[in-house]
Structures are given as structure tokens and as C-alpha cells.
Amino acid sequence: MDVGHESDWHYTPFDPSTKRSEATVTSGGSASRSVKGAPAQVSGLTTGWADLDAAVAALAVGGRRVLAVAAGPSTGLLEPIGLLAFEDPVRPDARELVDRLRSLGVRVVMVTGDGI
């Protein structure tokens, strides 16, 4: 996707209601769109994504966060590009820290973005 001086582009940031972000680039008279977001939502915008659920499940092992990427014309169905897996491992000292806080009477809770 060329986003050079001769291009016009528009970026839509992540939206929790659609669970995706996207960019549209117009260059040389043609427009293309790239989308990144929750696999189920991105897959619904594509021509079809064989074995998506199995691939996401395999990447999600161990708590990895998985995003899907698709691209194509600015209107119509997109082509699947791939999956991105992100890992944020628990710090080695986490258990010790939580135990210490609890011993001091602090109620420890974990706040995540899972509900987004």
C-alpha cells in the first residue's frame, strides 16, 4: 500500500463496537483498504478464511492475544492476509508480589481488556 506524497489516506482507529481498525488509501485513482482486529469480525469482511478458528486456537495457547489482518479494494470483500499473536507473560515476581500485598490486607484484582 503506497502512502507516499501522491496518496490520500484515511485511518479509522480501533472501535470497541466493531472490534477493528482500518485504513483506506487512494493512490493513482484506485483505493485499497486494510483492516486489523478481532478474528471473527475481520473474517466476516473477507472472501473466506479456511481453518481460521483452528489457527486462532493454536496461537491463543498460553494466553496469547490474536488479531487478524485483511486487505483489498475499498469496497467489497477483502482477502485474508494473516494473523498476529501477542504475548504478555506474567512477571516472574508476580506471585510473590501478590502474596505480599495480600499479607498486608490489600485486595488484589486483575483488570484486563478482555471485555472490549
PDB file of C-alpha atoms in Angstrom:
ATOM      1  CA  MET A   1       0.000   0.000   0.000  1.00  0.00           C
ATOM      2  CA  ASP A   2       1.637   3.232  -1.147  1.00  0.00           C
ATOM      3  CA  VAL A   3       1.110   6.098   1.295  1.00  0.00           C
ATOM      4  CA  GLY A   4       3.603   8.460  -0.353  1.00  0.00           C
ATOM      5  CA  HIS A   5       3.144  12.071  -1.415  1.00  0.00           C
ATOM      6  CA  GLU A   6       0.743  11.239  -4.241  1.00  0.00           C
ATOM      7  CA  SER A   7      -1.615   9.312  -1.945  1.00  0.00           C
ATOM      8  CA  ASP A   8      -4.639  10.206   0.129  1.00  0.00           C
ATOM      9  CA  TRP A   9      -5.340   8.054   3.166  1.00  0.00           C
ATOM     10  CA  HIS A  10      -7.896   7.790   5.945  1.00  0.00           C
ATOM     11  CA  TYR A  11      -7.403   5.917   9.227  1.00  0.00           C
ATOM     12  CA  THR A  12     -10.231   4.730  11.473  1.00  0.00           C
ATOM     13  CA  PRO A  13      -8.892   3.922  14.961  1.00  0.00           C
ATOM     14  CA  PHE A  14      -9.935   0.832  16.904  1.00  0.00           C
ATOM     15  CA  ASP A  15     -13.618   0.916  17.785  1.00  0.00           C
ATOM     16  CA  PRO A  16     -14.861  -1.420  20.552  1.00  0.00           C
ATOM     17  CA  SER A  17     -18.255  -1.732  18.836  1.00  0.00           C
ATOM     18  CA  THR A  18     -16.724  -3.107  15.603  1.00  0.00           C
ATOM     19  CA  LYS A  19     -13.619  -4.624  17.267  1.00  0.00           C
ATOM     20  CA  ARG A  20     -11.348  -3.437  14.464  1.00  0.00           C
ATOM     21  CA  SER A  21      -9.387  -0.541  12.996  1.00  0.00           C
ATOM     22  CA  GLU A  22      -8.841   0.185   9.327  1.00  0.00           C
ATOM     23  CA  ALA A  23      -7.025   2.350   6.817  1.00  0.00           C
ATOM     24  CA  THR A  24      -8.098   3.305   3.299  1.00  0.00           C
ATOM     25  CA  VAL A  25      -5.508   4.574   0.823  1.00  0.00           C
ATOM     26  CA  THR A  26      -6.268   6.160  -2.546  1.00  0.00           C
ATOM     27  CA  SER A  27      -3.373   6.338  -4.986  1.00  0.00           C
ATOM     28  CA  GLY A  28      -3.309   6.624  -8.757  1.00  0.00           C
ATOM     29  CA  GLY A  29      -7.091   6.619  -8.953  1.00  0.00           C
ATOM     30  CA  SER A  30      -7.607   3.333  -7.085  1.00  0.00           C
ATOM     31  CA  ALA A  31      -8.444   2.814  -3.430  1.00  0.00           C
ATOM     32  CA  SER A  32      -7.497  -0.067  -1.164  1.00  0.00           C
ATOM     33  CA  ARG A  33      -8.390  -0.901   2.406  1.00  0.00           C
ATOM     34  CA  SER A  34      -6.558  -2.731   5.203  1.00  0.00           C
ATOM     35  CA  VAL A  35      -8.326  -3.969   8.326  1.00  0.00           C
ATOM     36  CA  LYS A  36      -6.925  -5.274  11.628  1.00  0.00           C
ATOM     37  CA  GLY A  37      -8.954  -6.590  14.556  1.00  0.00           C
ATOM     38  CA  ALA A  38     -10.748  -9.456  16.237  1.00  0.00           C
ATOM     39  CA  PRO A  39     -10.507 -12.547  14.002  1.00  0.00           C
ATOM     40  CA  ALA A  40     -14.265 -13.212  13.935  1.00  0.00           C
ATOM     41  CA  GLN A  41     -15.052  -9.631  12.907  1.00  0.00           C
ATOM     42  CA  VAL A  42     -12.295  -9.367  10.280  1.00  0.00           C
ATOM     43  CA  SER A  43     -13.158 -12.786   8.852  1.00  0.00           C
ATOM     44  CA  GLY A  44     -16.710 -11.576   8.215  1.00  0.00           C
ATOM     45  CA  LEU A  45     -15.305  -8.944   5.839  1.00  0.00           C
ATOM     46  CA  THR A  46     -13.321 -11.452   3.759  1.00  0.00           C
ATOM     47  CA  THR A  47     -13.868 -13.846   0.875  1.00  0.00           C
ATOM     48  CA  GLY A  48     -13.456 -16.674   3.384  1.00  0.00           C
ATOM     49  CA  TRP A  49     -10.809 -17.793   5.843  1.00  0.00           C
ATOM     50  CA  ALA A  50     -10.218 -21.549   5.865  1.00  0.00           C
ATOM     51  CA  ASP A  51      -9.328 -23.048   9.244  1.00  0.00           C
ATOM     52  CA  LEU A  52      -9.451 -19.648  10.977  1.00  0.00           C
ATOM     53  CA  ASP A  53     -10.839 -20.996  14.255  1.00  0.00           C
ATOM     54  CA  ALA A  54      -8.187 -23.732  14.483  1.00  0.00           C
ATOM     55  CA  ALA A  55      -5.371 -21.286  13.682  1.00  0.00           C
ATOM     56  CA  VAL A  56      -6.598 -18.768  16.271  1.00  0.00           C
ATOM     57  CA  ALA A  57      -6.966 -21.521  18.896  1.00  0.00           C
ATOM     58  CA  ALA A  58      -3.417 -22.760  18.223  1.00  0.00           C
ATOM     59  CA  LEU A  59      -1.975 -19.241  18.550  1.00  0.00           C
ATOM     60  CA  ALA A  60      -4.058 -18.419  21.641  1.00  0.00           C
ATOM     61  CA  VAL A  61      -2.466 -21.230  23.667  1.00  0.00           C
ATOM     62  CA  GLY A  62      -0.882 -19.803  26.785  1.00  0.00           C
ATOM     63  CA  GLY A  63      -2.962 -16.635  26.744  1.00  0.00           C
ATOM     64  CA  ARG A  64      -1.703 -15.027  23.553  1.00  0.00           C
ATOM     65  CA  ARG A  65      -3.889 -12.275  22.082  1.00  0.00           C
ATOM     66  CA  VAL A  66      -4.637 -12.857  18.376  1.00  0.00           C
ATOM     67  CA  LEU A  67      -5.545 -10.264  15.732  1.00  0.00           C
ATOM     68  CA  ALA A  68      -6.448 -10.840  12.087  1.00  0.00           C
ATOM     69  CA  VAL A  69      -5.368  -8.717   9.114  1.00  0.00           C
ATOM     70  CA  ALA A  70      -7.129  -8.475   5.736  1.00  0.00           C
ATOM     71  CA  ALA A  71      -6.770  -6.160   2.736  1.00  0.00           C
ATOM     72  CA  GLY A  72      -8.325  -5.468  -0.630  1.00  0.00           C
ATOM     73  CA  PRO A  73     -10.389  -2.964  -2.569  1.00  0.00           C
ATOM     74  CA  SER A  74     -12.039  -0.104  -0.682  1.00  0.00           C
ATOM     75  CA  THR A  75     -15.453  -1.672  -1.321  1.00  0.00           C
ATOM     76  CA  GLY A  76     -16.413  -5.315  -1.384  1.00  0.00           C
ATOM     77  CA  LEU A  77     -14.809  -8.334   0.238  1.00  0.00           C
ATOM     78  CA  LEU A  78     -11.209  -8.360   1.443  1.00  0.00           C
ATOM     79  CA  GLU A  79      -8.536 -11.053   1.140  1.00  0.00           C
ATOM     80  CA  PRO A  80      -7.173 -12.618   4.354  1.00  0.00           C
ATOM     81  CA  ILE A  81      -3.540 -11.594   4.932  1.00  0.00           C
ATOM     82  CA  GLY A  82      -2.599 -13.280   8.204  1.00  0.00           C
ATOM     83  CA  LEU A  83      -2.805 -13.480  11.964  1.00  0.00           C
ATOM     84  CA  LEU A  84      -0.759 -11.622  14.587  1.00  0.00           C
ATOM     85  CA  ALA A  85      -0.165 -13.158  18.031  1.00  0.00           C
ATOM     86  CA  PHE A  86       0.901 -11.046  21.013  1.00  0.00           C
ATOM     87  CA  GLU A  87       2.179 -12.411  24.284  1.00  0.00           C
ATOM     88  CA  ASP A  88       2.423 -10.547  27.581  1.00  0.00           C
ATOM     89  CA  PRO A  89       3.950 -13.047  30.013  1.00  0.00           C
ATOM     90  CA  VAL A  90       3.419 -12.777  33.743  1.00  0.00           C
ATOM     91  CA  ARG A  91       6.427 -11.282  35.502  1.00  0.00           C
ATOM     92  CA  PRO A  92       8.473 -13.837  37.467  1.00  0.00           C
ATOM     93  CA  ASP A  93       7.922 -11.914  40.713  1.00  0.00           C
ATOM     94  CA  ALA A  94       4.139 -11.583  40.310  1.00  0.00           C
ATOM     95  CA  ARG A  95       3.151 -14.365  42.722  1.00  0.00           C
ATOM     96  CA  GLU A  96       5.497 -13.074  45.427  1.00  0.00           C
ATOM     97  CA  LEU A  97       4.184  -9.530  44.999  1.00  0.00           C
ATOM     98  CA  VAL A  98       0.510 -10.594  45.139  1.00  0.00           C
ATOM     99  CA  ASP A  99       1.163 -12.737  48.233  1.00  0.00           C
ATOM    100  CA  ARG A 100       2.932  -9.813  49.936  1.00  0.00           C
ATOM    101  CA  LEU A 101       0.101  -7.404  49.135  1.00  0.00           C
ATOM    102  CA  ARG A 102      -2.500  -9.870  50.456  1.00  0.00           C
ATOM    103  CA  SER A 103      -0.495 -10.308  53.670  1.00  0.00           C
ATOM    104  CA  LEU A 104      -0.775  -6.539  54.117  1.00  0.00           C
ATOM    105  CA  GLY A 105      -4.570  -6.718  53.752  1.00  0.00           C
ATOM    106  CA  VAL A 106      -4.720  -5.421  50.185  1.00  0.00           C
ATOM    107  CA  ARG A 107      -7.420  -6.966  47.993  1.00  0.00           C
ATOM    108  CA  VAL A 108      -5.753  -7.718  44.638  1.00  0.00           C
ATOM    109  CA  VAL A 109      -7.795  -7.755  41.416  1.00  0.00           C
ATOM    110  CA  MET A 110      -6.743  -8.147  37.787  1.00  0.00           C
ATOM    111  CA  VAL A 111      -8.139  -5.646  35.300  1.00  0.00           C
ATOM    112  CA  THR A 112      -7.909  -6.733  31.651  1.00  0.00           C
ATOM    113  CA  GLY A 113      -9.219  -5.590  28.301  1.00  0.00           C
ATOM    114  CA  ASP A 114     -10.958  -8.917  27.686  1.00  0.00           C
ATOM    115  CA  GLY A 115     -14.408  -7.333  27.721  1.00  0.00           C
ATOM    116  CA  ILE A 116     -13.599  -4.913  24.914  1.00  0.00           C
TER     117      ILE A 116
END
